[in-house]
């Protein structure tokens, strides 16, 4: 495994004293909901204009979603942004914008969230599962290995606050003539070599679900600098329509087509706008604490940190390290939990090939599945034994989540507990 070398640290067998306050459940944007969200939501309610495109006063178009889109695009460095109802909806809209449909394939990391797989199926495409590497993101080389004449796009998932190693992956995709869809649902505000994630591929998606860095309970966003993809995304999210609001941004060039309905409401836009303005505050806090944790537990023999392709660009809200065996991982987790330290992933990422919807191969209707069902299903490309690199990584890591309510005292206690467990378990 090509993992980052850990700097020196002192091994400690002493059982640490508890911090002044208990280690909190890790939370991000949801913990900061307050006056700003309240004021923006109340302004929407007072306007009686909850629909993003029009309200009671034709001379005053509703401003919340439009402002969110404008500020978000400026933040990440794209030309366009489009608010939608969820991160899952954003994936369907982005795939629709790219023209993914029956007969097309989309490469997606096997280690990912349910929507990354199901959104491809929902638009008629076939998910092609790929290996991850020690970044816990898509492994470079997989696009070249897996692409076929039917490959339409690759979905690059920036897992839990860390950008994938984009330079080689994008180069592979460009050489193959396929589109790059960045899934930034778990990493808003993260960057790669000086550019924010969401601005490096052809199109990108974000999520504002409750557990995400910034939240509106639900909600999502699609971002791109390609005017054609933006127009197609708008049509995909609004029943194929092209309203005056968007006509004022760019001239329509695409023919109308049958889209879905994923429009963001002004209430969602109001909360998401207030939250978006805190992205860098959240990131700065979490990066500072995670750096403190890594410095404190660095150098312990037998622990390997997750590799971060751009250490200056991560969001810092989860620290991962590997140990030699799954049994040792379980012992670390048990010890951390006994010390009242949360040590579970903040979101439900898992190996797609172990999920029920992959085992059945079914879509919402028999004719809608992109795979050939029968005695040979699941085919080899959807079985655990086909993913040795992924399997070798996902069963041995320990994760330490960090949230906005964590303090330096909490981090010092966590680090001391890790050092204590390391000595107690005689890790070498």
PDB file of N, CA and C in Angstrom, residues 169-262:
ATOM      1  N   UNK A 169      -6.561  10.951 -13.376  1.00  0.00           N
ATOM      2  CA  UNK A 169      -7.888  10.453 -13.728  1.00  0.00           C
ATOM      3  C   UNK A 169      -8.489  11.279 -14.860  1.00  0.00           C
ATOM      4  N   UNK A 170      -8.407  12.598 -14.736  1.00  0.00           N
ATOM      5  CA  UNK A 170      -8.946  13.461 -15.799  1.00  0.00           C
ATOM      6  C   UNK A 170      -8.183  13.239 -17.101  1.00  0.00           C
ATOM      7  N   UNK A 171      -6.868  13.059 -17.009  1.00  0.00           N
ATOM      8  CA  UNK A 171      -6.079  12.809 -18.214  1.00  0.00           C
ATOM      9  C   UNK A 171      -6.525  11.522 -18.908  1.00  0.00           C
ATOM     10  N   UNK A 172      -6.793  10.487 -18.134  1.00  0.00           N
ATOM     11  CA  UNK A 172      -7.289   9.238 -18.710  1.00  0.00           C
ATOM     12  C   UNK A 172      -8.637   9.442 -19.398  1.00  0.00           C
ATOM     13  N   UNK A 173      -9.522  10.172 -18.718  1.00  0.00           N
ATOM     14  CA  UNK A 173     -10.846  10.401 -19.281  1.00  0.00           C
ATOM     15  C   UNK A 173     -10.770  11.214 -20.564  1.00  0.00           C
ATOM     16  N   UNK A 174      -9.939  12.241 -20.558  1.00  0.00           N
ATOM     17  CA  UNK A 174      -9.804  13.063 -21.759  1.00  0.00           C
ATOM     18  C   UNK A 174      -9.239  12.235 -22.914  1.00  0.00           C
ATOM     19  N   UNK A 175      -8.255  11.390 -22.626  1.00  0.00           N
ATOM     20  CA  UNK A 175      -7.673  10.553 -23.674  1.00  0.00           C
ATOM     21  C   UNK A 175      -8.699   9.578 -24.241  1.00  0.00           C
ATOM     22  N   UNK A 176      -9.636   9.159 -23.390  1.00  0.00           N
ATOM     23  CA  UNK A 176     -10.666   8.208 -23.825  1.00  0.00           C
ATOM     24  C   UNK A 176     -11.886   8.893 -24.427  1.00  0.00           C
ATOM     25  N   UNK A 177     -11.948  10.233 -24.319  1.00  0.00           N
ATOM     26  CA  UNK A 177     -13.090  10.958 -24.861  1.00  0.00           C
ATOM     27  C   UNK A 177     -14.365  10.788 -24.058  1.00  0.00           C
ATOM     28  N   UNK A 178     -14.216  10.592 -22.730  1.00  0.00           N
ATOM     29  CA  UNK A 178     -15.401  10.442 -21.893  1.00  0.00           C
ATOM     30  C   UNK A 178     -15.478  11.585 -20.883  1.00  0.00           C
ATOM     31  N   UNK A 179     -16.678  11.867 -20.422  1.00  0.00           N
ATOM     32  CA  UNK A 179     -16.914  13.001 -19.534  1.00  0.00           C
ATOM     33  C   UNK A 179     -16.549  12.660 -18.098  1.00  0.00           C
ATOM     34  N   UNK A 180     -16.199  13.699 -17.324  1.00  0.00           N
ATOM     35  CA  UNK A 180     -15.878  13.558 -15.906  1.00  0.00           C
ATOM     36  C   UNK A 180     -16.970  14.237 -15.089  1.00  0.00           C
ATOM     37  N   UNK A 181     -17.659  13.429 -14.277  1.00  0.00           N
ATOM     38  CA  UNK A 181     -18.675  13.933 -13.356  1.00  0.00           C
ATOM     39  C   UNK A 181     -18.086  13.874 -11.955  1.00  0.00           C
ATOM     40  N   UNK A 182     -17.906  15.029 -11.329  1.00  0.00           N
ATOM     41  CA  UNK A 182     -17.395  15.082  -9.959  1.00  0.00           C
ATOM     42  C   UNK A 182     -18.549  15.001  -8.967  1.00  0.00           C
ATOM     43  N   UNK A 183     -18.515  14.007  -8.094  1.00  0.00           N
ATOM     44  CA  UNK A 183     -19.471  13.923  -6.999  1.00  0.00           C
ATOM     45  C   UNK A 183     -18.811  14.527  -5.766  1.00  0.00           C
ATOM     46  N   UNK A 184     -19.238  15.746  -5.441  1.00  0.00           N
ATOM     47  CA  UNK A 184     -18.643  16.509  -4.336  1.00  0.00           C
ATOM     48  C   UNK A 184     -19.568  16.544  -3.124  1.00  0.00           C
ATOM     49  N   UNK A 185     -20.511  15.614  -3.066  1.00  0.00           N
ATOM     50  CA  UNK A 185     -21.510  15.631  -1.998  1.00  0.00           C
ATOM     51  C   UNK A 185     -20.875  15.630  -0.617  1.00  0.00           C
ATOM     52  N   UNK A 186     -19.745  14.918  -0.478  1.00  0.00           N
ATOM     53  CA  UNK A 186     -19.105  14.779   0.830  1.00  0.00           C
ATOM     54  C   UNK A 186     -17.928  15.738   1.013  1.00  0.00           C
ATOM     55  N   UNK A 187     -17.709  16.628   0.059  1.00  0.00           N
ATOM     56  CA  UNK A 187     -16.480  17.440   0.123  1.00  0.00           C
ATOM     57  C   UNK A 187     -16.642  18.873  -0.349  1.00  0.00           C
ATOM     58  N   UNK A 188     -17.746  19.553  -0.065  1.00  0.00           N
ATOM     59  CA  UNK A 188     -17.821  20.951  -0.494  1.00  0.00           C
ATOM     60  C   UNK A 188     -16.753  21.784   0.204  1.00  0.00           C
ATOM     61  N   UNK A 189     -16.079  22.634  -0.551  1.00  0.00           N
ATOM     62  CA  UNK A 189     -15.026  23.456   0.020  1.00  0.00           C
ATOM     63  C   UNK A 189     -13.646  22.855  -0.114  1.00  0.00           C
ATOM     64  N   UNK A 190     -13.546  21.544  -0.348  1.00  0.00           N
ATOM     65  CA  UNK A 190     -12.236  20.929  -0.546  1.00  0.00           C
ATOM     66  C   UNK A 190     -11.648  21.406  -1.868  1.00  0.00           C
ATOM     67  N   UNK A 191     -10.333  21.259  -2.001  1.00  0.00           N
ATOM     68  CA  UNK A 191      -9.677  21.716  -3.222  1.00  0.00           C
ATOM     69  C   UNK A 191      -8.615  20.721  -3.654  1.00  0.00           C
ATOM     70  N   UNK A 192      -8.192  20.879  -4.899  1.00  0.00           N
ATOM     71  CA  UNK A 192      -7.152  20.032  -5.477  1.00  0.00           C
ATOM     72  C   UNK A 192      -6.216  20.923  -6.268  1.00  0.00           C
ATOM     73  N   UNK A 193      -4.994  21.039  -5.779  1.00  0.00           N
ATOM     74  CA  UNK A 193      -3.956  21.845  -6.421  1.00  0.00           C
ATOM     75  C   UNK A 193      -4.442  23.275  -6.714  1.00  0.00           C
ATOM     76  N   UNK A 194      -5.073  23.858  -5.696  1.00  0.00           N
ATOM     77  CA  UNK A 194      -5.461  25.258  -5.782  1.00  0.00           C
ATOM     78  C   UNK A 194      -6.815  25.541  -6.382  1.00  0.00           C
ATOM     79  N   UNK A 195      -7.520  24.503  -6.839  1.00  0.00           N
ATOM     80  CA  UNK A 195      -8.860  24.696  -7.407  1.00  0.00           C
ATOM     81  C   UNK A 195      -9.875  23.915  -6.590  1.00  0.00           C
ATOM     82  N   UNK A 196     -11.035  24.509  -6.389  1.00  0.00           N
ATOM     83  CA  UNK A 196     -12.083  23.848  -5.615  1.00  0.00           C
ATOM     84  C   UNK A 196     -12.627  22.642  -6.383  1.00  0.00           C
ATOM     85  N   UNK A 197     -12.947  21.594  -5.615  1.00  0.00           N
ATOM     86  CA  UNK A 197     -13.603  20.462  -6.255  1.00  0.00           C
ATOM     87  C   UNK A 197     -14.947  20.939  -6.808  1.00  0.00           C
ATOM     88  N   UNK A 198     -15.320  20.348  -7.915  1.00  0.00           N
ATOM     89  CA  UNK A 198     -16.522  20.774  -8.624  1.00  0.00           C
ATOM     90  C   UNK A 198     -16.227  21.642  -9.816  1.00  0.00           C
ATOM     91  N   UNK A 199     -14.966  22.112  -9.916  1.00  0.00           N
ATOM     92  CA  UNK A 199     -14.586  22.989 -11.028  1.00  0.00           C
ATOM     93  C   UNK A 199     -13.598  22.332 -11.973  1.00  0.00           C
ATOM     94  N   UNK A 200     -13.249  21.062 -11.724  1.00  0.00           N
ATOM     95  CA  UNK A 200     -12.174  20.431 -12.485  1.00  0.00           C
ATOM     96  C   UNK A 200     -12.659  19.455 -13.540  1.00  0.00           C
ATOM     97  N   UNK A 201     -13.879  18.970 -13.417  1.00  0.00           N
ATOM     98  CA  UNK A 201     -14.447  18.058 -14.394  1.00  0.00           C
ATOM     99  C   UNK A 201     -15.372  18.779 -15.351  1.00  0.00           C
ATOM    100  N   UNK A 202     -16.233  18.015 -16.007  1.00  0.00           N
ATOM    101  CA  UNK A 202     -17.200  18.605 -16.940  1.00  0.00           C
ATOM    102  C   UNK A 202     -18.445  19.109 -16.232  1.00  0.00           C
ATOM    103  N   UNK A 203     -18.836  18.395 -15.177  1.00  0.00           N
ATOM    104  CA  UNK A 203     -20.029  18.753 -14.424  1.00  0.00           C
ATOM    105  C   UNK A 203     -19.874  18.166 -13.036  1.00  0.00           C
ATOM    106  N   UNK A 204     -20.522  18.771 -12.050  1.00  0.00           N
ATOM    107  CA  UNK A 204     -20.330  18.342 -10.663  1.00  0.00           C
ATOM    108  C   UNK A 204     -21.643  18.414  -9.903  1.00  0.00           C
ATOM    109  N   UNK A 205     -21.700  17.659  -8.808  1.00  0.00           N
ATOM    110  CA  UNK A 205     -22.883  17.677  -7.955  1.00  0.00           C
ATOM    111  C   UNK A 205     -22.477  17.873  -6.500  1.00  0.00           C
ATOM    112  N   UNK A 206     -23.403  18.480  -5.749  1.00  0.00           N
ATOM    113  CA  UNK A 206     -23.232  18.700  -4.310  1.00  0.00           C
ATOM    114  C   UNK A 206     -24.525  18.298  -3.609  1.00  0.00           C
ATOM    115  N   UNK A 207     -24.419  18.032  -2.306  1.00  0.00           N
ATOM    116  CA  UNK A 207     -25.585  17.642  -1.512  1.00  0.00           C
ATOM    117  C   UNK A 207     -25.681  18.501  -0.266  1.00  0.00           C
ATOM    118  N   UNK A 208     -26.926  18.814   0.123  1.00  0.00           N
ATOM    119  CA  UNK A 208     -27.182  19.574   1.349  1.00  0.00           C
ATOM    120  C   UNK A 208     -28.012  18.758   2.337  1.00  0.00           C
ATOM    121  N   UNK A 209     -27.873  17.439   2.285  1.00  0.00           N
ATOM    122  CA  UNK A 209     -28.586  16.548   3.201  1.00  0.00           C
ATOM    123  C   UNK A 209     -28.097  16.769   4.634  1.00  0.00           C
ATOM    124  N   UNK A 210     -28.833  16.312   5.604  1.00  0.00           N
ATOM    125  CA  UNK A 210     -28.593  16.621   7.012  1.00  0.00           C
ATOM    126  C   UNK A 210     -27.164  16.336   7.468  1.00  0.00           C
ATOM    127  N   UNK A 211     -26.561  15.237   7.008  1.00  0.00           N
ATOM    128  CA  UNK A 211     -25.250  14.843   7.492  1.00  0.00           C
ATOM    129  C   UNK A 211     -24.092  15.528   6.773  1.00  0.00           C
ATOM    130  N   UNK A 212     -24.394  16.307   5.761  1.00  0.00           N
ATOM    131  CA  UNK A 212     -23.324  16.865   4.943  1.00  0.00           C
ATOM    132  C   UNK A 212     -22.675  18.079   5.621  1.00  0.00           C
ATOM    133  N   UNK A 213     -21.571  18.529   5.025  1.00  0.00           N
ATOM    134  CA  UNK A 213     -20.819  19.656   5.596  1.00  0.00           C
ATOM    135  C   UNK A 213     -21.709  20.867   5.789  1.00  0.00           C
ATOM    136  N   UNK A 214     -22.517  21.181   4.794  1.00  0.00           N
ATOM    137  CA  UNK A 214     -23.535  22.220   4.924  1.00  0.00           C
ATOM    138  C   UNK A 214     -24.873  21.583   4.608  1.00  0.00           C
ATOM    139  N   UNK A 215     -25.924  21.991   5.302  1.00  0.00           N
ATOM    140  CA  UNK A 215     -27.187  21.278   5.194  1.00  0.00           C
ATOM    141  C   UNK A 215     -28.376  22.207   5.075  1.00  0.00           C
ATOM    142  N   UNK A 216     -29.367  21.743   4.337  1.00  0.00           N
ATOM    143  CA  UNK A 216     -30.690  22.359   4.351  1.00  0.00           C
ATOM    144  C   UNK A 216     -31.723  21.273   4.663  1.00  0.00           C
ATOM    145  N   UNK A 217     -31.252  20.175   5.275  1.00  0.00           N
ATOM    146  CA  UNK A 217     -32.093  19.012   5.517  1.00  0.00           C
ATOM    147  C   UNK A 217     -32.095  18.111   4.303  1.00  0.00           C
ATOM    148  N   UNK A 218     -32.439  18.687   3.175  1.00  0.00           N
ATOM    149  CA  UNK A 218     -32.313  18.082   1.849  1.00  0.00           C
ATOM    150  C   UNK A 218     -31.907  19.198   0.893  1.00  0.00           C
ATOM    151  N   UNK A 219     -31.693  18.830  -0.350  1.00  0.00           N
ATOM    152  CA  UNK A 219     -31.278  19.809  -1.347  1.00  0.00           C
ATOM    153  C   UNK A 219     -29.972  19.406  -1.981  1.00  0.00           C
ATOM    154  N   UNK A 220     -29.728  19.937  -3.160  1.00  0.00           N
ATOM    155  CA  UNK A 220     -28.489  19.648  -3.869  1.00  0.00           C
ATOM    156  C   UNK A 220     -28.202  20.721  -4.893  1.00  0.00           C
ATOM    157  N   UNK A 221     -27.115  20.546  -5.615  1.00  0.00           N
ATOM    158  CA  UNK A 221     -26.717  21.557  -6.579  1.00  0.00           C
ATOM    159  C   UNK A 221     -25.884  20.901  -7.677  1.00  0.00           C
ATOM    160  N   UNK A 222     -26.079  21.380  -8.903  1.00  0.00           N
ATOM    161  CA  UNK A 222     -25.296  20.957 -10.060  1.00  0.00           C
ATOM    162  C   UNK A 222     -24.471  22.150 -10.510  1.00  0.00           C
ATOM    163  N   UNK A 223     -23.193  21.921 -10.823  1.00  0.00           N
ATOM    164  CA  UNK A 223     -22.312  23.017 -11.239  1.00  0.00           C
ATOM    165  C   UNK A 223     -21.561  22.631 -12.500  1.00  0.00           C
ATOM    166  N   UNK A 224     -21.353  23.596 -13.367  1.00  0.00           N
ATOM    167  CA  UNK A 224     -20.598  23.366 -14.596  1.00  0.00           C
ATOM    168  C   UNK A 224     -20.191  24.719 -15.179  1.00  0.00           C
ATOM    169  N   UNK A 225     -19.200  24.710 -16.040  1.00  0.00           N
ATOM    170  CA  UNK A 225     -18.857  25.908 -16.815  1.00  0.00           C
ATOM    171  C   UNK A 225     -19.196  25.730 -18.283  1.00  0.00           C
ATOM    172  N   UNK A 226     -19.813  24.632 -18.634  1.00  0.00           N
ATOM    173  CA  UNK A 226     -20.193  24.330 -20.012  1.00  0.00           C
ATOM    174  C   UNK A 226     -21.627  24.795 -20.258  1.00  0.00           C
ATOM    175  N   UNK A 227     -21.851  25.787 -21.120  1.00  0.00           N
ATOM    176  CA  UNK A 227     -23.206  26.298 -21.313  1.00  0.00           C
ATOM    177  C   UNK A 227     -24.181  25.254 -21.841  1.00  0.00           C
ATOM    178  N   UNK A 228     -23.699  24.336 -22.666  1.00  0.00           N
ATOM    179  CA  UNK A 228     -24.594  23.289 -23.175  1.00  0.00           C
ATOM    180  C   UNK A 228     -25.033  22.355 -22.053  1.00  0.00           C
ATOM    181  N   UNK A 229     -24.083  21.943 -21.217  1.00  0.00           N
ATOM    182  CA  UNK A 229     -24.453  21.072 -20.106  1.00  0.00           C
ATOM    183  C   UNK A 229     -25.363  21.795 -19.122  1.00  0.00           C
ATOM    184  N   UNK A 230     -25.112  23.089 -18.918  1.00  0.00           N
ATOM    185  CA  UNK A 230     -25.982  23.844 -18.026  1.00  0.00           C
ATOM    186  C   UNK A 230     -27.406  23.890 -18.572  1.00  0.00           C
ATOM    187  N   UNK A 231     -27.564  24.189 -19.845  1.00  0.00           N
ATOM    188  CA  UNK A 231     -28.916  24.230 -20.409  1.00  0.00           C
ATOM    189  C   UNK A 231     -29.607  22.878 -20.291  1.00  0.00           C
ATOM    190  N   UNK A 232     -28.876  21.821 -20.593  1.00  0.00           N
ATOM    191  CA  UNK A 232     -29.475  20.488 -20.493  1.00  0.00           C
ATOM    192  C   UNK A 232     -29.830  20.144 -19.042  1.00  0.00           C
ATOM    193  N   UNK A 233     -28.996  20.579 -18.087  1.00  0.00           N
ATOM    194  CA  UNK A 233     -29.303  20.348 -16.674  1.00  0.00           C
ATOM    195  C   UNK A 233     -30.565  21.101 -16.267  1.00  0.00           C
ATOM    196  N   UNK A 234     -30.687  22.343 -16.707  1.00  0.00           N
ATOM    197  CA  UNK A 234     -31.888  23.123 -16.409  1.00  0.00           C
ATOM    198  C   UNK A 234     -33.124  22.416 -16.962  1.00  0.00           C
ATOM    199  N   UNK A 235     -33.045  21.977 -18.191  1.00  0.00           N
ATOM    200  CA  UNK A 235     -34.193  21.291 -18.799  1.00  0.00           C
ATOM    201  C   UNK A 235     -34.483  19.970 -18.081  1.00  0.00           C
ATOM    202  N   UNK A 236     -33.429  19.265 -17.702  1.00  0.00           N
ATOM    203  CA  UNK A 236     -33.612  17.984 -17.014  1.00  0.00           C
ATOM    204  C   UNK A 236     -34.295  18.177 -15.668  1.00  0.00           C
ATOM    205  N   UNK A 237     -34.021  19.266 -14.986  1.00  0.00           N
ATOM    206  CA  UNK A 237     -34.567  19.460 -13.641  1.00  0.00           C
ATOM    207  C   UNK A 237     -35.924  20.160 -13.649  1.00  0.00           C
ATOM    208  N   UNK A 238     -36.384  20.646 -14.802  1.00  0.00           N
ATOM    209  CA  UNK A 238     -37.617  21.440 -14.852  1.00  0.00           C
ATOM    210  C   UNK A 238     -38.493  21.033 -16.029  1.00  0.00           C
ATOM    211  N   UNK A 239     -38.708  19.717 -16.159  1.00  0.00           N
ATOM    212  CA  UNK A 239     -39.683  19.206 -17.124  1.00  0.00           C
ATOM    213  C   UNK A 239     -39.373  19.609 -18.553  1.00  0.00           C
ATOM    214  N   UNK A 240     -38.104  19.818 -18.841  1.00  0.00           N
ATOM    215  CA  UNK A 240     -37.687  20.173 -20.191  1.00  0.00           C
ATOM    216  C   UNK A 240     -37.816  21.646 -20.523  1.00  0.00           C
ATOM    217  N   UNK A 241     -38.224  22.461 -19.556  1.00  0.00           N
ATOM    218  CA  UNK A 241     -38.510  23.874 -19.828  1.00  0.00           C
ATOM    219  C   UNK A 241     -37.245  24.739 -19.778  1.00  0.00           C
ATOM    220  N   UNK A 242     -37.359  25.910 -20.407  1.00  0.00           N
ATOM    221  CA  UNK A 242     -36.304  26.923 -20.388  1.00  0.00           C
ATOM    222  C   UNK A 242     -36.977  28.256 -20.090  1.00  0.00           C
ATOM    223  N   UNK A 243     -36.947  28.647 -18.821  1.00  0.00           N
ATOM    224  CA  UNK A 243     -37.697  29.814 -18.373  1.00  0.00           C
ATOM    225  C   UNK A 243     -36.930  31.107 -18.632  1.00  0.00           C
ATOM    226  N   UNK A 244     -37.661  32.217 -18.470  1.00  0.00           N
ATOM    227  CA  UNK A 244     -37.065  33.533 -18.702  1.00  0.00           C
ATOM    228  C   UNK A 244     -35.847  33.770 -17.823  1.00  0.00           C
ATOM    229  N   UNK A 245     -35.866  33.251 -16.586  1.00  0.00           N
ATOM    230  CA  UNK A 245     -34.744  33.444 -15.671  1.00  0.00           C
ATOM    231  C   UNK A 245     -33.450  32.940 -16.296  1.00  0.00           C
ATOM    232  N   UNK A 246     -33.497  31.762 -16.894  1.00  0.00           N
ATOM    233  CA  UNK A 246     -32.293  31.187 -17.491  1.00  0.00           C
ATOM    234  C   UNK A 246     -32.014  31.785 -18.862  1.00  0.00           C
ATOM    235  N   UNK A 247     -33.068  32.192 -19.555  1.00  0.00           N
ATOM    236  CA  UNK A 247     -32.863  32.848 -20.847  1.00  0.00           C
ATOM    237  C   UNK A 247     -32.086  34.147 -20.685  1.00  0.00           C
ATOM    238  N   UNK A 248     -32.208  34.776 -19.508  1.00  0.00           N
ATOM    239  CA  UNK A 248     -31.450  36.000 -19.245  1.00  0.00           C
ATOM    240  C   UNK A 248     -29.973  35.698 -18.980  1.00  0.00           C
ATOM    241  N   UNK A 249     -29.655  34.426 -18.672  1.00  0.00           N
ATOM    242  CA  UNK A 249     -28.258  34.039 -18.434  1.00  0.00           C
ATOM    243  C   UNK A 249     -27.556  33.680 -19.739  1.00  0.00           C
ATOM    244  N   UNK A 250     -28.143  32.782 -20.500  1.00  0.00           N
ATOM    245  CA  UNK A 250     -27.576  32.393 -21.787  1.00  0.00           C
ATOM    246  C   UNK A 250     -28.702  32.108 -22.773  1.00  0.00           C
ATOM    247  N   UNK A 251     -28.398  32.189 -24.038  1.00  0.00           N
ATOM    248  CA  UNK A 251     -29.372  31.885 -25.080  1.00  0.00           C
ATOM    249  C   UNK A 251     -29.556  30.377 -25.196  1.00  0.00           C
ATOM    250  N   UNK A 252     -30.804  29.956 -25.285  1.00  0.00           N
ATOM    251  CA  UNK A 252     -31.101  28.533 -25.430  1.00  0.00           C
ATOM    252  C   UNK A 252     -30.673  28.038 -26.808  1.00  0.00           C
ATOM    253  N   UNK A 253     -30.012  26.901 -26.825  1.00  0.00           N
ATOM    254  CA  UNK A 253     -29.572  26.298 -28.087  1.00  0.00           C
ATOM    255  C   UNK A 253     -29.998  24.836 -28.210  1.00  0.00           C
ATOM    256  N   UNK A 254     -30.393  24.237 -27.101  1.00  0.00           N
ATOM    257  CA  UNK A 254     -30.764  22.827 -27.100  1.00  0.00           C
ATOM    258  C   UNK A 254     -32.257  22.659 -27.378  1.00  0.00           C
ATOM    259  N   UNK A 255     -32.639  21.621 -28.104  1.00  0.00           N
ATOM    260  CA  UNK A 255     -34.070  21.352 -28.283  1.00  0.00           C
ATOM    261  C   UNK A 255     -34.697  20.896 -26.971  1.00  0.00           C
ATOM    262  N   UNK A 256     -35.964  21.178 -26.800  1.00  0.00           N
ATOM    263  CA  UNK A 256     -36.675  20.736 -25.605  1.00  0.00           C
ATOM    264  C   UNK A 256     -36.737  19.213 -25.576  1.00  0.00           C
ATOM    265  N   UNK A 257     -36.675  18.650 -24.364  1.00  0.00           N
ATOM    266  CA  UNK A 257     -36.842  17.208 -24.209  1.00  0.00           C
ATOM    267  C   UNK A 257     -37.598  16.953 -22.911  1.00  0.00           C
ATOM    268  N   UNK A 258     -38.036  15.736 -22.702  1.00  0.00           N
ATOM    269  CA  UNK A 258     -38.805  15.393 -21.514  1.00  0.00           C
ATOM    270  C   UNK A 258     -37.879  15.283 -20.308  1.00  0.00           C
ATOM    271  N   UNK A 259     -37.986  16.217 -19.401  1.00  0.00           N
ATOM    272  CA  UNK A 259     -37.176  16.195 -18.200  1.00  0.00           C
ATOM    273  C   UNK A 259     -37.976  15.723 -17.010  1.00  0.00           C
ATOM    274  N   UNK A 260     -37.370  15.813 -15.836  1.00  0.00           N
ATOM    275  CA  UNK A 260     -38.054  15.466 -14.598  1.00  0.00           C
ATOM    276  C   UNK A 260     -38.368  16.760 -13.850  1.00  0.00           C
ATOM    277  N   UNK A 261     -38.651  16.654 -12.561  1.00  0.00           N
ATOM    278  CA  UNK A 261     -38.986  17.843 -11.781  1.00  0.00           C
ATOM    279  C   UNK A 261     -38.217  17.790 -10.472  1.00  0.00           C
ATOM    280  N   UNK A 262     -37.104  18.507 -10.455  1.00  0.00           N
ATOM    281  CA  UNK A 262     -36.231  18.539  -9.289  1.00  0.00           C
ATOM    282  C   UNK A 262     -35.928  19.974  -8.870  1.00  0.00           C
TER     283      UNK A 262
END
